[in-house]
Amino acid sequence: MIYLNGKFIPLEEAYIPVLDRGFIFGDGVYEVIPAYSRKPFRLEEHLNRLQHSLDGIRLKNPFSNAEWKNLLEQLIAKNNGEDQYIYLHITRGVAKRDHAFPVNVPPTVFIMSNPLLPPPVELLASGASAITAIDNRWIRCDVKAISLLPNVLLRQLAVDVHALETILIRDGFLTEGAASNIFIVSNNVLLAPPKSHLMLPGITYDVVLELAAANGIPHEIRQISEHEIRKADEILLTSSTKEIMPITLLDNQAVGSGRPGELFARLHTLYQDYKATHMRGRSCGCDN
Ligand code: PDD
């Protein structure tokens, strides 16, 4: 079952008009929210980021946080799987094709939920491969916009060579992955690029930095040069669907020892513990 414009209906029955501005212009924003044991993870943070994206494209939020929470809980209840990932998508609605914003047009709201599988154990044990590419996206990458063509093309470069992800470099510095955030480990220090308009402020990125701070893991938030990426001891990828993954091959060169590193192992365990705490009942704090 999916949610479309006020109704819960089967996916096969869900259609939108061709003049939807999401279809015509990619004029909309989205969120991907994992739910563990049927509880949305870090919901308040995801809804705050959604608000930031909506503000970024000047679209009014159709719901309060309490309404979002209620809708998502209903959708999770109607779908299979204890662990699911919710994809929610808001566009500027259906209107005659014109770049300018339409007046008095209701937004299109679409939400679906699919089973969320943990990353394959073999991949966590061996590590994944990545390639690098020049980040040629726009300069509002902090907005989670549905117009993902540059990300699609960049990610496909990785898929073409059987790699997991494309790591993006802009003006000589790391930004993020085509669909993930990237950290490196250098001399036992976890390094994260600073949030800016050039990357998506990842919810998993925040969790990893909070876990590092709470557990005495040395970490720094600063610009990371391409040279530093290439001589990193470890490279870590994070996203809501992939959690934390080790990257052990970059552009066909081994990263560090070529095996998942110690800091990955530590953060991965801390992340699983943190998820377990969430499942035992952390309130999302968004009842208003
Ligand atoms: N993408 N950067 C980009 C460009 C992303 O698309 C994503 C996630 C992230 C990680 O953010 P988070 O930790 O909040 O998932 C960073 C989602 C999963 C997607 O588009 O499917």
PDB file of C-alpha atoms and ligand atoms in Angstrom:
ATOM      1  CA  MET A   1       0.000   0.000   0.000  1.00  0.00           C
ATOM      2  CA  ILE A   2       1.128   3.512  -0.741  1.00  0.00           C
ATOM      3  CA  TYR A   3      -0.187   6.948   0.204  1.00  0.00           C
ATOM      4  CA  LEU A   4      -1.111   9.370  -2.576  1.00  0.00           C
ATOM      5  CA  ASN A   5      -2.852  12.702  -2.018  1.00  0.00           C
ATOM      6  CA  GLY A   6      -4.973  11.734   0.969  1.00  0.00           C
ATOM      7  CA  LYS A   7      -5.604   8.059   0.172  1.00  0.00           C
ATOM      8  CA  PHE A   8      -3.978   4.735   0.998  1.00  0.00           C
ATOM      9  CA  ILE A   9      -4.156   2.626  -2.176  1.00  0.00           C
ATOM     10  CA  PRO A  10      -2.276  -0.305  -3.763  1.00  0.00           C
ATOM     11  CA  LEU A  11       0.843   0.787  -5.689  1.00  0.00           C
ATOM     12  CA  GLU A  12      -0.596  -0.600  -8.952  1.00  0.00           C
ATOM     13  CA  GLU A  13      -3.550   1.764  -8.679  1.00  0.00           C
ATOM     14  CA  ALA A  14      -1.437   4.872  -8.078  1.00  0.00           C
ATOM     15  CA  TYR A  15      -1.189   7.304 -10.973  1.00  0.00           C
ATOM     16  CA  ILE A  16      -0.335  10.958 -11.305  1.00  0.00           C
ATOM     17  CA  PRO A  17      -1.230  13.291 -14.187  1.00  0.00           C
ATOM     18  CA  VAL A  18       1.534  13.851 -16.756  1.00  0.00           C
ATOM     19  CA  LEU A  19       1.470  17.587 -16.030  1.00  0.00           C
ATOM     20  CA  ASP A  20       2.658  17.020 -12.468  1.00  0.00           C
ATOM     21  CA  ARG A  21       5.574  19.419 -11.976  1.00  0.00           C
ATOM     22  CA  GLY A  22       7.594  16.569 -10.513  1.00  0.00           C
ATOM     23  CA  PHE A  23       7.354  14.797 -13.871  1.00  0.00           C
ATOM     24  CA  ILE A  24       7.759  17.918 -16.021  1.00  0.00           C
ATOM     25  CA  PHE A  25      10.418  19.860 -14.071  1.00  0.00           C
ATOM     26  CA  GLY A  26      11.655  17.593 -11.265  1.00  0.00           C
ATOM     27  CA  ASP A  27      10.088  20.331  -9.111  1.00  0.00           C
ATOM     28  CA  GLY A  28       9.887  18.690  -5.706  1.00  0.00           C
ATOM     29  CA  VAL A  29      11.743  17.308  -2.710  1.00  0.00           C
ATOM     30  CA  TYR A  30      11.931  13.947  -0.975  1.00  0.00           C
ATOM     31  CA  GLU A  31      13.067  12.077   2.114  1.00  0.00           C
ATOM     32  CA  VAL A  32      14.152   8.502   2.796  1.00  0.00           C
ATOM     33  CA  ILE A  33      13.443   7.421   6.371  1.00  0.00           C
ATOM     34  CA  PRO A  34      14.350   3.999   7.761  1.00  0.00           C
ATOM     35  CA  ALA A  35      11.967   2.358  10.241  1.00  0.00           C
ATOM     36  CA  TYR A  36      13.355  -0.332  12.546  1.00  0.00           C
ATOM     37  CA  SER A  37      10.895  -2.607  14.343  1.00  0.00           C
ATOM     38  CA  ARG A  38       8.264  -0.455  12.625  1.00  0.00           C
ATOM     39  CA  LYS A  39       9.481   2.712  14.373  1.00  0.00           C
ATOM     40  CA  PRO A  40      10.721   5.549  12.158  1.00  0.00           C
ATOM     41  CA  PHE A  41      14.369   6.200  12.995  1.00  0.00           C
ATOM     42  CA  ARG A  42      15.375   9.796  13.790  1.00  0.00           C
ATOM     43  CA  LEU A  43      12.002  11.000  12.543  1.00  0.00           C
ATOM     44  CA  GLU A  44      12.306  14.478  13.995  1.00  0.00           C
ATOM     45  CA  GLU A  45      15.659  14.984  12.249  1.00  0.00           C
ATOM     46  CA  HIS A  46      14.282  13.719   8.917  1.00  0.00           C
ATOM     47  CA  LEU A  47      11.247  16.005   9.217  1.00  0.00           C
ATOM     48  CA  ASN A  48      13.515  18.962  10.036  1.00  0.00           C
ATOM     49  CA  ARG A  49      15.563  18.215   6.917  1.00  0.00           C
ATOM     50  CA  LEU A  50      12.347  17.920   4.898  1.00  0.00           C
ATOM     51  CA  GLN A  51      11.357  21.387   6.126  1.00  0.00           C
ATOM     52  CA  HIS A  52      14.794  22.704   5.102  1.00  0.00           C
ATOM     53  CA  SER A  53      14.342  21.202   1.605  1.00  0.00           C
ATOM     54  CA  LEU A  54      10.813  22.628   1.296  1.00  0.00           C
ATOM     55  CA  ASP A  55      12.073  26.059   2.392  1.00  0.00           C
ATOM     56  CA  GLY A  56      14.870  25.703  -0.186  1.00  0.00           C
ATOM     57  CA  ILE A  57      12.343  25.363  -3.017  1.00  0.00           C
ATOM     58  CA  ARG A  58       9.750  27.727  -1.464  1.00  0.00           C
ATOM     59  CA  LEU A  59       7.047  25.082  -1.088  1.00  0.00           C
ATOM     60  CA  LYS A  60       4.738  25.081   1.947  1.00  0.00           C
ATOM     61  CA  ASN A  61       4.860  21.995   4.136  1.00  0.00           C
ATOM     62  CA  PRO A  62       1.487  20.266   3.588  1.00  0.00           C
ATOM     63  CA  PHE A  63       1.522  18.684   7.072  1.00  0.00           C
ATOM     64  CA  SER A  64       2.565  19.344  10.652  1.00  0.00           C
ATOM     65  CA  ASN A  65       5.151  16.990  12.154  1.00  0.00           C
ATOM     66  CA  ALA A  66       2.401  15.249  14.145  1.00  0.00           C
ATOM     67  CA  GLU A  67       0.421  14.691  10.921  1.00  0.00           C
ATOM     68  CA  TRP A  68       3.512  13.308   9.156  1.00  0.00           C
ATOM     69  CA  LYS A  69       4.172  10.968  12.085  1.00  0.00           C
ATOM     70  CA  ASN A  70       0.610   9.724  12.003  1.00  0.00           C
ATOM     71  CA  LEU A  71       0.657   9.143   8.237  1.00  0.00           C
ATOM     72  CA  LEU A  72       3.974   7.321   8.316  1.00  0.00           C
ATOM     73  CA  GLU A  73       2.840   5.094  11.176  1.00  0.00           C
ATOM     74  CA  GLN A  74      -0.320   4.175   9.281  1.00  0.00           C
ATOM     75  CA  LEU A  75       1.678   3.374   6.139  1.00  0.00           C
ATOM     76  CA  ILE A  76       4.194   1.235   8.054  1.00  0.00           C
ATOM     77  CA  ALA A  77       1.304  -0.686   9.661  1.00  0.00           C
ATOM     78  CA  LYS A  78      -0.168  -1.407   6.208  1.00  0.00           C
ATOM     79  CA  ASN A  79       3.097  -2.823   4.804  1.00  0.00           C
ATOM     80  CA  ASN A  80       5.159  -5.949   5.390  1.00  0.00           C
ATOM     81  CA  GLY A  81       8.445  -6.095   7.222  1.00  0.00           C
ATOM     82  CA  GLU A  82       9.581  -5.157  10.690  1.00  0.00           C
ATOM     83  CA  ASP A  83      12.264  -3.002   9.092  1.00  0.00           C
ATOM     84  CA  GLN A  84      11.114  -0.776   6.249  1.00  0.00           C
ATOM     85  CA  TYR A  85      12.308   2.319   4.459  1.00  0.00           C
ATOM     86  CA  ILE A  86       9.884   5.069   3.741  1.00  0.00           C
ATOM     87  CA  TYR A  87      10.246   7.172   0.612  1.00  0.00           C
ATOM     88  CA  LEU A  88       8.234  10.379   0.746  1.00  0.00           C
ATOM     89  CA  HIS A  89       7.957  12.817  -2.101  1.00  0.00           C
ATOM     90  CA  ILE A  90       6.274  16.218  -2.452  1.00  0.00           C
ATOM     91  CA  THR A  91       5.969  18.109  -5.733  1.00  0.00           C
ATOM     92  CA  ARG A  92       4.574  21.526  -6.596  1.00  0.00           C
ATOM     93  CA  GLY A  93       1.451  19.848  -7.993  1.00  0.00           C
ATOM     94  CA  VAL A  94      -0.257  19.650 -11.360  1.00  0.00           C
ATOM     95  CA  ALA A  95      -0.450  22.750 -13.574  1.00  0.00           C
ATOM     96  CA  LYS A  96      -0.139  23.912 -17.183  1.00  0.00           C
ATOM     97  CA  ARG A  97       3.535  23.786 -18.137  1.00  0.00           C
ATOM     98  CA  ASP A  98       5.157  27.072 -17.140  1.00  0.00           C
ATOM     99  CA  HIS A  99       8.421  27.465 -15.223  1.00  0.00           C
ATOM    100  CA  ALA A 100       6.862  30.045 -12.867  1.00  0.00           C
ATOM    101  CA  PHE A 101       5.195  28.678  -9.716  1.00  0.00           C
ATOM    102  CA  PRO A 102       1.485  27.958 -10.215  1.00  0.00           C
ATOM    103  CA  VAL A 103      -0.934  29.801  -7.934  1.00  0.00           C
ATOM    104  CA  ASN A 104      -3.318  27.960  -5.579  1.00  0.00           C
ATOM    105  CA  VAL A 105      -2.301  24.496  -6.737  1.00  0.00           C
ATOM    106  CA  PRO A 106      -2.197  21.748  -4.090  1.00  0.00           C
ATOM    107  CA  PRO A 107       1.090  19.830  -3.849  1.00  0.00           C
ATOM    108  CA  THR A 108       1.299  16.175  -4.831  1.00  0.00           C
ATOM    109  CA  VAL A 109       2.207  14.005  -1.829  1.00  0.00           C
ATOM    110  CA  PHE A 110       3.355  10.454  -2.410  1.00  0.00           C
ATOM    111  CA  ILE A 111       4.672   8.075   0.257  1.00  0.00           C
ATOM    112  CA  MET A 112       5.700   4.443  -0.118  1.00  0.00           C
ATOM    113  CA  SER A 113       7.387   1.965   2.175  1.00  0.00           C
ATOM    114  CA  ASN A 114       9.504  -1.035   1.206  1.00  0.00           C
ATOM    115  CA  PRO A 115      11.226  -3.761   3.224  1.00  0.00           C
ATOM    116  CA  LEU A 116      14.631  -2.624   4.455  1.00  0.00           C
ATOM    117  CA  LEU A 117      17.330  -5.277   4.264  1.00  0.00           C
ATOM    118  CA  PRO A 118      20.577  -4.894   6.199  1.00  0.00           C
ATOM    119  CA  PRO A 119      23.713  -4.493   4.071  1.00  0.00           C
ATOM    120  CA  PRO A 120      25.014  -7.965   3.037  1.00  0.00           C
ATOM    121  CA  VAL A 121      27.391  -9.404   5.665  1.00  0.00           C
ATOM    122  CA  GLU A 122      29.889 -10.431   2.978  1.00  0.00           C
ATOM    123  CA  LEU A 123      30.148  -6.831   1.801  1.00  0.00           C
ATOM    124  CA  LEU A 124      30.684  -5.611   5.368  1.00  0.00           C
ATOM    125  CA  ALA A 125      33.376  -8.262   5.802  1.00  0.00           C
ATOM    126  CA  SER A 126      35.234  -7.555   2.551  1.00  0.00           C
ATOM    127  CA  GLY A 127      34.460  -3.886   2.066  1.00  0.00           C
ATOM    128  CA  ALA A 128      33.090  -2.290  -1.079  1.00  0.00           C
ATOM    129  CA  SER A 129      34.721  -0.559  -4.011  1.00  0.00           C
ATOM    130  CA  ALA A 130      34.208   3.027  -5.099  1.00  0.00           C
ATOM    131  CA  ILE A 131      35.414   5.321  -7.824  1.00  0.00           C
ATOM    132  CA  THR A 132      35.931   9.076  -7.809  1.00  0.00           C
ATOM    133  CA  ALA A 133      34.457  11.675 -10.142  1.00  0.00           C
ATOM    134  CA  ILE A 134      34.231  15.432 -10.395  1.00  0.00           C
ATOM    135  CA  ASP A 135      31.153  16.725  -8.577  1.00  0.00           C
ATOM    136  CA  ASN A 136      29.279  18.458 -11.387  1.00  0.00           C
ATOM    137  CA  ARG A 137      25.961  18.939  -9.554  1.00  0.00           C
ATOM    138  CA  TRP A 138      24.295  22.264  -8.759  1.00  0.00           C
ATOM    139  CA  ILE A 139      25.303  24.205  -5.655  1.00  0.00           C
ATOM    140  CA  ARG A 140      22.211  23.511  -3.518  1.00  0.00           C
ATOM    141  CA  CYS A 141      23.092  19.911  -2.723  1.00  0.00           C
ATOM    142  CA  ASP A 142      21.795  20.549   0.828  1.00  0.00           C
ATOM    143  CA  VAL A 143      18.268  20.431  -0.667  1.00  0.00           C
ATOM    144  CA  LYS A 144      17.026  16.858  -1.078  1.00  0.00           C
ATOM    145  CA  ALA A 145      15.558  17.610  -4.502  1.00  0.00           C
ATOM    146  CA  ILE A 146      13.844  14.953  -6.624  1.00  0.00           C
ATOM    147  CA  SER A 147      15.696  16.288  -9.690  1.00  0.00           C
ATOM    148  CA  LEU A 148      18.489  13.737  -9.312  1.00  0.00           C
ATOM    149  CA  LEU A 149      19.783  13.466 -12.885  1.00  0.00           C
ATOM    150  CA  PRO A 150      23.398  14.425 -12.014  1.00  0.00           C
ATOM    151  CA  ASN A 151      23.378  11.947  -9.094  1.00  0.00           C
ATOM    152  CA  VAL A 152      21.920   9.254 -11.360  1.00  0.00           C
ATOM    153  CA  LEU A 153      24.638   9.792 -13.997  1.00  0.00           C
ATOM    154  CA  LEU A 154      27.411   9.896 -11.387  1.00  0.00           C
ATOM    155  CA  ARG A 155      26.210   6.770  -9.578  1.00  0.00           C
ATOM    156  CA  GLN A 156      25.942   4.912 -12.905  1.00  0.00           C
ATOM    157  CA  LEU A 157      29.669   5.525 -13.486  1.00  0.00           C
ATOM    158  CA  ALA A 158      30.247   3.305 -10.430  1.00  0.00           C
ATOM    159  CA  VAL A 159      27.698   0.694 -11.506  1.00  0.00           C
ATOM    160  CA  ASP A 160      29.330   0.511 -14.968  1.00  0.00           C
ATOM    161  CA  VAL A 161      32.573  -0.724 -13.370  1.00  0.00           C
ATOM    162  CA  HIS A 162      30.830  -2.888 -10.726  1.00  0.00           C
ATOM    163  CA  ALA A 163      31.651  -0.472  -7.909  1.00  0.00           C
ATOM    164  CA  LEU A 164      29.236   0.486  -5.142  1.00  0.00           C
ATOM    165  CA  GLU A 165      29.518   4.247  -5.137  1.00  0.00           C
ATOM    166  CA  THR A 166      30.980   7.309  -6.820  1.00  0.00           C
ATOM    167  CA  ILE A 167      32.837   9.612  -4.428  1.00  0.00           C
ATOM    168  CA  LEU A 168      32.568  13.222  -5.513  1.00  0.00           C
ATOM    169  CA  ILE A 169      35.307  15.823  -5.558  1.00  0.00           C
ATOM    170  CA  ARG A 170      34.695  19.518  -6.089  1.00  0.00           C
ATOM    171  CA  ASP A 171      37.585  21.964  -6.499  1.00  0.00           C
ATOM    172  CA  GLY A 172      39.978  19.385  -5.072  1.00  0.00           C
ATOM    173  CA  PHE A 173      37.912  18.583  -1.960  1.00  0.00           C
ATOM    174  CA  LEU A 174      35.604  15.732  -0.948  1.00  0.00           C
ATOM    175  CA  THR A 175      31.907  16.590  -0.954  1.00  0.00           C
ATOM    176  CA  GLU A 176      29.987  13.285  -0.579  1.00  0.00           C
ATOM    177  CA  GLY A 177      28.930  10.195  -2.514  1.00  0.00           C
ATOM    178  CA  ALA A 178      26.373  10.208  -5.348  1.00  0.00           C
ATOM    179  CA  ALA A 179      23.809   8.857  -2.823  1.00  0.00           C
ATOM    180  CA  SER A 180      25.713   8.812   0.484  1.00  0.00           C
ATOM    181  CA  ASN A 181      28.014  10.752   2.790  1.00  0.00           C
ATOM    182  CA  ILE A 182      31.702   9.900   2.984  1.00  0.00           C
ATOM    183  CA  PHE A 183      34.148   9.958   5.925  1.00  0.00           C
ATOM    184  CA  ILE A 184      37.830   9.095   5.943  1.00  0.00           C
ATOM    185  CA  VAL A 185      40.140   7.896   8.693  1.00  0.00           C
ATOM    186  CA  SER A 186      43.625   9.314   8.764  1.00  0.00           C
ATOM    187  CA  ASN A 187      46.132   8.560  11.569  1.00  0.00           C
ATOM    188  CA  ASN A 188      43.291   7.213  13.762  1.00  0.00           C
ATOM    189  CA  VAL A 189      41.234  10.394  13.384  1.00  0.00           C
ATOM    190  CA  LEU A 190      37.776  10.241  11.819  1.00  0.00           C
ATOM    191  CA  LEU A 191      37.492  13.108   9.337  1.00  0.00           C
ATOM    192  CA  ALA A 192      34.175  14.438   8.022  1.00  0.00           C
ATOM    193  CA  PRO A 193      33.639  17.187   5.452  1.00  0.00           C
ATOM    194  CA  PRO A 194      31.780  20.186   6.921  1.00  0.00           C
ATOM    195  CA  LYS A 195      28.075  20.572   6.113  1.00  0.00           C
ATOM    196  CA  SER A 196      27.495  23.210   3.462  1.00  0.00           C
ATOM    197  CA  HIS A 197      25.355  23.878   0.399  1.00  0.00           C
ATOM    198  CA  LEU A 198      27.656  21.412  -1.431  1.00  0.00           C
ATOM    199  CA  MET A 199      26.430  18.267   0.345  1.00  0.00           C
ATOM    200  CA  LEU A 200      23.318  16.723   1.800  1.00  0.00           C
ATOM    201  CA  PRO A 201      23.315  16.961   5.610  1.00  0.00           C
ATOM    202  CA  GLY A 202      22.999  13.223   6.177  1.00  0.00           C
ATOM    203  CA  ILE A 203      21.033  11.922   9.135  1.00  0.00           C
ATOM    204  CA  THR A 204      23.405   8.925   9.346  1.00  0.00           C
ATOM    205  CA  TYR A 205      26.371  11.362   9.100  1.00  0.00           C
ATOM    206  CA  ASP A 206      25.047  13.090  12.249  1.00  0.00           C
ATOM    207  CA  VAL A 207      24.567   9.774  14.078  1.00  0.00           C
ATOM    208  CA  VAL A 208      28.146   8.719  13.266  1.00  0.00           C
ATOM    209  CA  LEU A 209      29.581  12.007  14.540  1.00  0.00           C
ATOM    210  CA  GLU A 210      27.447  11.832  17.701  1.00  0.00           C
ATOM    211  CA  LEU A 211      28.630   8.263  18.325  1.00  0.00           C
ATOM    212  CA  ALA A 212      32.244   9.316  17.792  1.00  0.00           C
ATOM    213  CA  ALA A 213      31.849  12.208  20.257  1.00  0.00           C
ATOM    214  CA  ALA A 214      30.055  10.098  22.874  1.00  0.00           C
ATOM    215  CA  ASN A 215      32.652   7.319  22.708  1.00  0.00           C
ATOM    216  CA  GLY A 216      35.884   9.264  22.709  1.00  0.00           C
ATOM    217  CA  ILE A 217      36.722   8.560  19.070  1.00  0.00           C
ATOM    218  CA  PRO A 218      39.010  11.344  17.825  1.00  0.00           C
ATOM    219  CA  HIS A 219      37.240  13.190  15.034  1.00  0.00           C
ATOM    220  CA  GLU A 220      37.480  16.428  13.097  1.00  0.00           C
ATOM    221  CA  ILE A 221      35.061  18.209  10.805  1.00  0.00           C
ATOM    222  CA  ARG A 222      37.060  19.923   8.098  1.00  0.00           C
ATOM    223  CA  GLN A 223      37.714  20.049   4.374  1.00  0.00           C
ATOM    224  CA  ILE A 224      39.303  16.836   3.064  1.00  0.00           C
ATOM    225  CA  SER A 225      41.552  17.108   0.028  1.00  0.00           C
ATOM    226  CA  GLU A 226      41.580  14.624  -2.832  1.00  0.00           C
ATOM    227  CA  HIS A 227      45.154  13.720  -1.826  1.00  0.00           C
ATOM    228  CA  GLU A 228      43.964  12.859   1.703  1.00  0.00           C
ATOM    229  CA  ILE A 229      41.204  10.628   0.319  1.00  0.00           C
ATOM    230  CA  ARG A 230      43.747   8.722  -1.756  1.00  0.00           C
ATOM    231  CA  LYS A 231      46.082   8.105   1.170  1.00  0.00           C
ATOM    232  CA  ALA A 232      43.328   7.487   3.766  1.00  0.00           C
ATOM    233  CA  ASP A 233      43.704   4.545   6.160  1.00  0.00           C
ATOM    234  CA  GLU A 234      39.956   3.932   5.927  1.00  0.00           C
ATOM    235  CA  ILE A 235      37.029   5.294   3.919  1.00  0.00           C
ATOM    236  CA  LEU A 236      33.493   4.980   5.302  1.00  0.00           C
ATOM    237  CA  LEU A 237      30.213   5.474   3.470  1.00  0.00           C
ATOM    238  CA  THR A 238      26.968   6.288   5.293  1.00  0.00           C
ATOM    239  CA  SER A 239      23.315   6.472   4.310  1.00  0.00           C
ATOM    240  CA  SER A 240      19.928   5.609   5.771  1.00  0.00           C
ATOM    241  CA  THR A 241      19.653   2.461   3.676  1.00  0.00           C
ATOM    242  CA  LYS A 242      23.323   1.357   3.727  1.00  0.00           C
ATOM    243  CA  GLU A 243      24.049   2.391   7.357  1.00  0.00           C
ATOM    244  CA  ILE A 244      27.882   2.366   7.614  1.00  0.00           C
ATOM    245  CA  MET A 245      29.928   0.574   4.964  1.00  0.00           C
ATOM    246  CA  PRO A 246      33.679   0.262   4.559  1.00  0.00           C
ATOM    247  CA  ILE A 247      35.182   1.251   1.199  1.00  0.00           C
ATOM    248  CA  THR A 248      38.306  -0.845   0.700  1.00  0.00           C
ATOM    249  CA  LEU A 249      39.050  -0.207  -2.968  1.00  0.00           C
ATOM    250  CA  LEU A 250      39.153   3.261  -4.485  1.00  0.00           C
ATOM    251  CA  ASP A 251      39.762   3.695  -8.214  1.00  0.00           C
ATOM    252  CA  ASN A 252      41.196   0.150  -8.159  1.00  0.00           C
ATOM    253  CA  GLN A 253      43.739   0.967  -5.421  1.00  0.00           C
ATOM    254  CA  ALA A 254      43.530  -0.628  -1.962  1.00  0.00           C
ATOM    255  CA  VAL A 255      42.392   1.745   0.789  1.00  0.00           C
ATOM    256  CA  GLY A 256      44.837   1.363   3.722  1.00  0.00           C
ATOM    257  CA  SER A 257      45.331  -2.367   4.335  1.00  0.00           C
ATOM    258  CA  GLY A 258      42.651  -3.169   1.761  1.00  0.00           C
ATOM    259  CA  ARG A 259      40.481  -4.633   4.546  1.00  0.00           C
ATOM    260  CA  PRO A 260      37.740  -2.956   6.622  1.00  0.00           C
ATOM    261  CA  GLY A 261      39.526  -1.030   9.361  1.00  0.00           C
ATOM    262  CA  GLU A 262      39.274  -0.825  13.142  1.00  0.00           C
ATOM    263  CA  LEU A 263      37.346   2.400  13.255  1.00  0.00           C
ATOM    264  CA  PHE A 264      34.778   0.982  10.865  1.00  0.00           C
ATOM    265  CA  ALA A 265      34.346  -2.083  13.097  1.00  0.00           C
ATOM    266  CA  ARG A 266      33.918   0.122  16.160  1.00  0.00           C
ATOM    267  CA  LEU A 267      31.453   2.531  14.589  1.00  0.00           C
ATOM    268  CA  HIS A 268      29.489  -0.301  13.029  1.00  0.00           C
ATOM    269  CA  THR A 269      29.012  -1.941  16.451  1.00  0.00           C
ATOM    270  CA  LEU A 270      28.116   1.388  18.056  1.00  0.00           C
ATOM    271  CA  TYR A 271      25.595   2.045  15.271  1.00  0.00           C
ATOM    272  CA  GLN A 272      23.922  -1.356  15.766  1.00  0.00           C
ATOM    273  CA  ASP A 273      23.730  -0.717  19.541  1.00  0.00           C
ATOM    274  CA  TYR A 274      22.255   2.699  18.911  1.00  0.00           C
ATOM    275  CA  LYS A 275      19.606   1.209  16.598  1.00  0.00           C
ATOM    276  CA  ALA A 276      18.751  -1.362  19.275  1.00  0.00           C
ATOM    277  CA  THR A 277      18.243   1.459  21.811  1.00  0.00           C
ATOM    278  CA  HIS A 278      15.960   3.202  19.338  1.00  0.00           C
ATOM    279  CA  MET A 279      13.936   0.014  18.856  1.00  0.00           C
ATOM    280  CA  ARG A 280      13.506  -0.287  22.604  1.00  0.00           C
ATOM    281  CA  GLY A 281      11.585   2.953  22.500  1.00  0.00           C
ATOM    282  CA  ARG A 282      13.348   6.244  21.927  1.00  0.00           C
ATOM    283  CA  SER A 283      10.583   8.758  21.400  1.00  0.00           C
ATOM    284  CA  CYS A 284      10.923  10.801  18.241  1.00  0.00           C
ATOM    285  CA  GLY A 285       9.860  13.958  20.092  1.00  0.00           C
ATOM    286  CA  CYS A 286       7.719  15.255  17.273  1.00  0.00           C
ATOM    287  CA  ASP A 287       4.213  15.135  18.668  1.00  0.00           C
ATOM    288  CA  ASN A 288       3.461  18.764  17.906  1.00  0.00           C
TER     289      ASN A 288
HETATM  290  N1  PDD B   1      20.194   9.092  -0.092  1.00  0.00           N
HETATM  291  N2  PDD B   1      24.052  12.364   0.216  1.00  0.00           N
HETATM  292  C1  PDD B   1      23.217  12.065  -0.787  1.00  0.00           C
HETATM  293  C2  PDD B   1      23.412  12.738  -2.107  1.00  0.00           C
HETATM  294  C3  PDD B   1      22.174  11.136  -0.589  1.00  0.00           C
HETATM  295  O1  PDD B   1      21.324  10.854  -1.599  1.00  0.00           O
HETATM  296  C4  PDD B   1      22.043  10.497   0.675  1.00  0.00           C
HETATM  297  C5  PDD B   1      20.970   9.498   0.957  1.00  0.00           C
HETATM  298  C6  PDD B   1      22.947  10.829   1.695  1.00  0.00           C
HETATM  299  C7  PDD B   1      22.865  10.218   3.070  1.00  0.00           C
HETATM  300  O2  PDD B   1      21.839  10.810   3.844  1.00  0.00           O
HETATM  301  P1  PDD B   1      21.089   9.985   4.972  1.00  0.00           P
HETATM  302  O3  PDD B   1      22.124   9.496   5.928  1.00  0.00           O
HETATM  303  O4  PDD B   1      20.182  10.973   5.595  1.00  0.00           O
HETATM  304  O5  PDD B   1      20.360   8.866   4.291  1.00  0.00           O
HETATM  305  C8  PDD B   1      23.929  11.777   1.430  1.00  0.00           C
HETATM  306  C9  PDD B   1      19.022   8.304   0.097  1.00  0.00           C
HETATM  307  C10 PDD B   1      19.183   7.101   0.960  1.00  0.00           C
HETATM  308  C11 PDD B   1      18.396   8.023  -1.267  1.00  0.00           C
HETATM  309  O6  PDD B   1      18.370   8.956  -2.061  1.00  0.00           O
HETATM  310  O7  PDD B   1      17.913   6.923  -1.517  1.00  0.00           O
END
